[in-house]
């Protein structure tokens, strides 16, 4: 859990390779990151997994979370979930090479991209932009303009008062 100014806009920059990501409104004045990993098949996890692969940096109101690769932990054999609880006044830029992304109850704007995985967003006050190579996009109650691009998948939208370009 990191303490952040409760009156300023928080900027969250995220880059993960193979992981599911949830960014949810929780409370003002702090950002809480919870991470879980599960080995599949013959993969092994130890106490150094997150220490070695997850880099978190807080510089004023900018929080950067980056997951790096390591041959010691094969990405395709480890299922990772990041849950990031944030203040309402949060804007996000995120990229997941593979895995789902969920955004709920924040100001935004949000800019999300994915190589393979679904993106869901609801109750975002400002603009939302998404680009997915393979996966589905589900949007509900986005306060400003939406720009969405899905190469192979479906787009579902409801209650977008400013419209969408898809």
GROMACS .gro file of C-alpha atoms in nm:
model
  166
    1UNK     CA    1   0.000   0.000   0.000
    2UNK     CA    2   0.137   0.338  -0.106
    3UNK     CA    3   0.025   0.677   0.024
    4UNK     CA    4  -0.062   0.931  -0.248
    5UNK     CA    5  -0.198   1.289  -0.234
    6UNK     CA    6  -0.574   1.272  -0.186
    7UNK     CA    7  -0.645   1.590  -0.386
    8UNK     CA    8  -0.428   1.529  -0.696
    9UNK     CA    9  -0.487   1.323  -1.007
   10UNK     CA   10  -0.290   0.996  -0.989
   11UNK     CA   11  -0.126   0.876  -1.310
   12UNK     CA   12  -0.090   0.500  -1.335
   13UNK     CA   13   0.135   0.349  -1.605
   14UNK     CA   14   0.125  -0.030  -1.632
   15UNK     CA   15   0.306  -0.277  -1.854
   16UNK     CA   16   0.265  -0.650  -1.797
   17UNK     CA   17   0.341  -0.941  -2.025
   18UNK     CA   18   0.121  -1.235  -1.921
   19UNK     CA   19  -0.116  -1.133  -1.643
   20UNK     CA   20  -0.472  -1.041  -1.557
   21UNK     CA   21  -0.512  -0.686  -1.434
   22UNK     CA   22  -0.789  -0.527  -1.228
   23UNK     CA   23  -0.790  -0.155  -1.152
   24UNK     CA   24  -1.071  -0.063  -0.917
   25UNK     CA   25  -1.179   0.237  -0.714
   26UNK     CA   26  -1.124   0.177  -0.346
   27UNK     CA   27  -1.033   0.476  -0.130
   28UNK     CA   28  -0.874   0.818  -0.144
   29UNK     CA   29  -0.516   0.881  -0.041
   30UNK     CA   30  -0.371   0.539  -0.119
   31UNK     CA   31  -0.293   0.289  -0.390
   32UNK     CA   32  -0.294  -0.075  -0.289
   33UNK     CA   33  -0.135  -0.342  -0.508
   34UNK     CA   34  -0.220  -0.707  -0.450
   35UNK     CA   35  -0.049  -0.969  -0.665
   36UNK     CA   36  -0.108  -1.343  -0.687
   37UNK     CA   37   0.079  -1.603  -0.890
   38UNK     CA   38   0.004  -1.968  -0.953
   39UNK     CA   39   0.240  -2.215  -1.119
   40UNK     CA   40   0.094  -2.443  -1.386
   41UNK     CA   41   0.236  -2.787  -1.462
   42UNK     CA   42   0.608  -2.818  -1.390
   43UNK     CA   43   0.669  -2.444  -1.336
   44UNK     CA   44   0.813  -2.341  -1.002
   45UNK     CA   45   0.753  -2.030  -0.796
   46UNK     CA   46   0.952  -1.908  -0.499
   47UNK     CA   47   0.966  -1.607  -0.269
   48UNK     CA   48   1.168  -1.408  -0.522
   49UNK     CA   49   0.910  -1.419  -0.802
   50UNK     CA   50   0.750  -1.077  -0.747
   51UNK     CA   51   1.071  -0.928  -0.608
   52UNK     CA   52   1.255  -1.020  -0.930
   53UNK     CA   53   0.981  -0.956  -1.187
   54UNK     CA   54   0.765  -0.672  -1.058
   55UNK     CA   55   0.902  -0.318  -1.054
   56UNK     CA   56   0.691  -0.052  -0.880
   57UNK     CA   57   0.796   0.313  -0.873
   58UNK     CA   58   0.608   0.604  -0.717
   59UNK     CA   59   0.729   0.951  -0.816
   60UNK     CA   60   0.494   1.211  -0.671
   61UNK     CA   61   0.158   1.134  -0.831
   62UNK     CA   62   0.294   0.903  -1.105
   63UNK     CA   63   0.293   0.531  -1.026
   64UNK     CA   64   0.466   0.293  -1.266
   65UNK     CA   65   0.416  -0.081  -1.248
   66UNK     CA   66   0.620  -0.296  -1.486
   67UNK     CA   67   0.646  -0.672  -1.504
   68UNK     CA   68   0.970  -0.791  -1.662
   69UNK     CA   69   1.048  -1.133  -1.809
   70UNK     CA   70   1.287  -1.392  -1.675
   71UNK     CA   71   1.378  -1.735  -1.818
   72UNK     CA   72   1.367  -1.868  -1.462
   73UNK     CA   73   0.989  -1.812  -1.457
   74UNK     CA   74   0.830  -1.911  -1.793
   75UNK     CA   75   0.539  -1.671  -1.848
   76UNK     CA   76   0.317  -1.923  -2.024
   77UNK     CA   77   0.334  -2.153  -1.719
   78UNK     CA   78   0.258  -1.897  -1.447
   79UNK     CA   79  -0.083  -1.736  -1.403
   80UNK     CA   80  -0.056  -1.389  -1.247
   81UNK     CA   81  -0.330  -1.155  -1.120
   82UNK     CA   82  -0.269  -0.793  -1.021
   83UNK     CA   83  -0.541  -0.606  -0.834
   84UNK     CA   84  -0.473  -0.236  -0.797
   85UNK     CA   85  -0.708  -0.040  -0.573
   86UNK     CA   86  -0.686   0.330  -0.654
   87UNK     CA   87  -0.843   0.667  -0.565
   88UNK     CA   88  -1.128   0.794  -0.780
   89UNK     CA   89  -0.905   1.061  -0.941
   90UNK     CA   90  -0.685   0.818  -1.135
   91UNK     CA   91  -0.589   0.811  -1.502
   92UNK     CA   92  -0.443   0.494  -1.653
   93UNK     CA   93  -0.227   0.384  -1.943
   94UNK     CA   94  -0.189   0.006  -1.955
   95UNK     CA   95  -0.062  -0.265  -2.184
   96UNK     CA   96  -0.091  -0.640  -2.133
   97UNK     CA   97   0.063  -0.863  -2.396
   98UNK     CA   98  -0.167  -1.143  -2.281
   99UNK     CA   99  -0.439  -1.138  -2.016
  100UNK     CA  100  -0.760  -0.963  -1.925
  101UNK     CA  101  -0.790  -0.605  -1.802
  102UNK     CA  102  -1.070  -0.457  -1.592
  103UNK     CA  103  -1.123  -0.089  -1.503
  104UNK     CA  104  -1.403   0.021  -1.270
  105UNK     CA  105  -1.506   0.344  -1.098
  106UNK     CA  106  -1.226   0.589  -1.181
  107UNK     CA  107  -1.205   0.932  -1.341
  108UNK     CA  108  -0.978   0.841  -1.630
  109UNK     CA  109  -0.900   0.896  -1.903
  110UNK     CA  110  -0.800   0.535  -1.966
  111UNK     CA  111  -0.585   0.412  -2.255
  112UNK     CA  112  -0.557   0.033  -2.265
  113UNK     CA  113  -0.405  -0.209  -2.514
  114UNK     CA  114  -0.374  -0.585  -2.534
  115UNK     CA  115  -0.216  -0.839  -2.764
  116UNK     CA  116  -0.447  -1.118  -2.653
  117UNK     CA  117  -0.714  -1.072  -2.387
  118UNK     CA  118  -1.044  -0.913  -2.301
  119UNK     CA  119  -1.088  -0.559  -2.170
  120UNK     CA  120  -1.383  -0.453  -1.955
  121UNK     CA  121  -1.450  -0.100  -1.836
  122UNK     CA  122  -1.737   0.049  -1.642
  123UNK     CA  123  -1.808   0.382  -1.474
  124UNK     CA  124  -1.517   0.577  -1.622
  125UNK     CA  125  -1.589   0.953  -1.606
  126UNK     CA  126  -1.359   1.069  -1.885
  127UNK     CA  127  -1.249   0.930  -2.222
  128UNK     CA  128  -1.165   0.566  -2.288
  129UNK     CA  129  -0.938   0.435  -2.562
  130UNK     CA  130  -0.868   0.067  -2.626
  131UNK     CA  131  -0.688  -0.142  -2.885
  132UNK     CA  132  -0.695  -0.523  -2.883
  133UNK     CA  133  -0.536  -0.760  -3.133
  134UNK     CA  134  -0.737  -1.065  -3.022
  135UNK     CA  135  -1.009  -1.043  -2.758
  136UNK     CA  136  -1.335  -0.877  -2.664
  137UNK     CA  137  -1.412  -0.529  -2.541
  138UNK     CA  138  -1.703  -0.461  -2.304
  139UNK     CA  139  -1.779  -0.098  -2.211
  140UNK     CA  140  -2.049   0.040  -1.987
  141UNK     CA  141  -2.108   0.397  -1.863
  142UNK     CA  142  -1.815   0.590  -2.007
  143UNK     CA  143  -1.859   0.966  -1.955
  144UNK     CA  144  -1.667   1.100  -2.255
  145UNK     CA  145  -1.576   0.986  -2.606
  146UNK     CA  146  -1.474   0.622  -2.664
  147UNK     CA  147  -1.225   0.508  -2.929
  148UNK     CA  148  -1.210   0.131  -2.969
  149UNK     CA  149  -1.026  -0.096  -3.208
  150UNK     CA  150  -1.047  -0.477  -3.203
  151UNK     CA  151  -0.883  -0.676  -3.481
  152UNK     CA  152  -1.029  -1.018  -3.390
  153UNK     CA  153  -1.314  -1.013  -3.138
  154UNK     CA  154  -1.631  -0.833  -3.038
  155UNK     CA  155  -1.714  -0.489  -2.902
  156UNK     CA  156  -2.007  -0.440  -2.667
  157UNK     CA  157  -2.107  -0.090  -2.553
  158UNK     CA  158  -2.388   0.048  -2.341
  159UNK     CA  159  -2.464   0.390  -2.193
  160UNK     CA  160  -2.198   0.594  -2.374
  161UNK     CA  161  -2.354   0.942  -2.381
  162UNK     CA  162  -2.070   1.096  -2.590
  163UNK     CA  163  -2.066   0.811  -2.841
  164UNK     CA  164  -1.795   0.583  -2.970
  165UNK     CA  165  -1.567   0.546  -3.267
  166UNK     CA  166  -1.509   0.177  -3.329
   0.00000   0.00000   0.00000
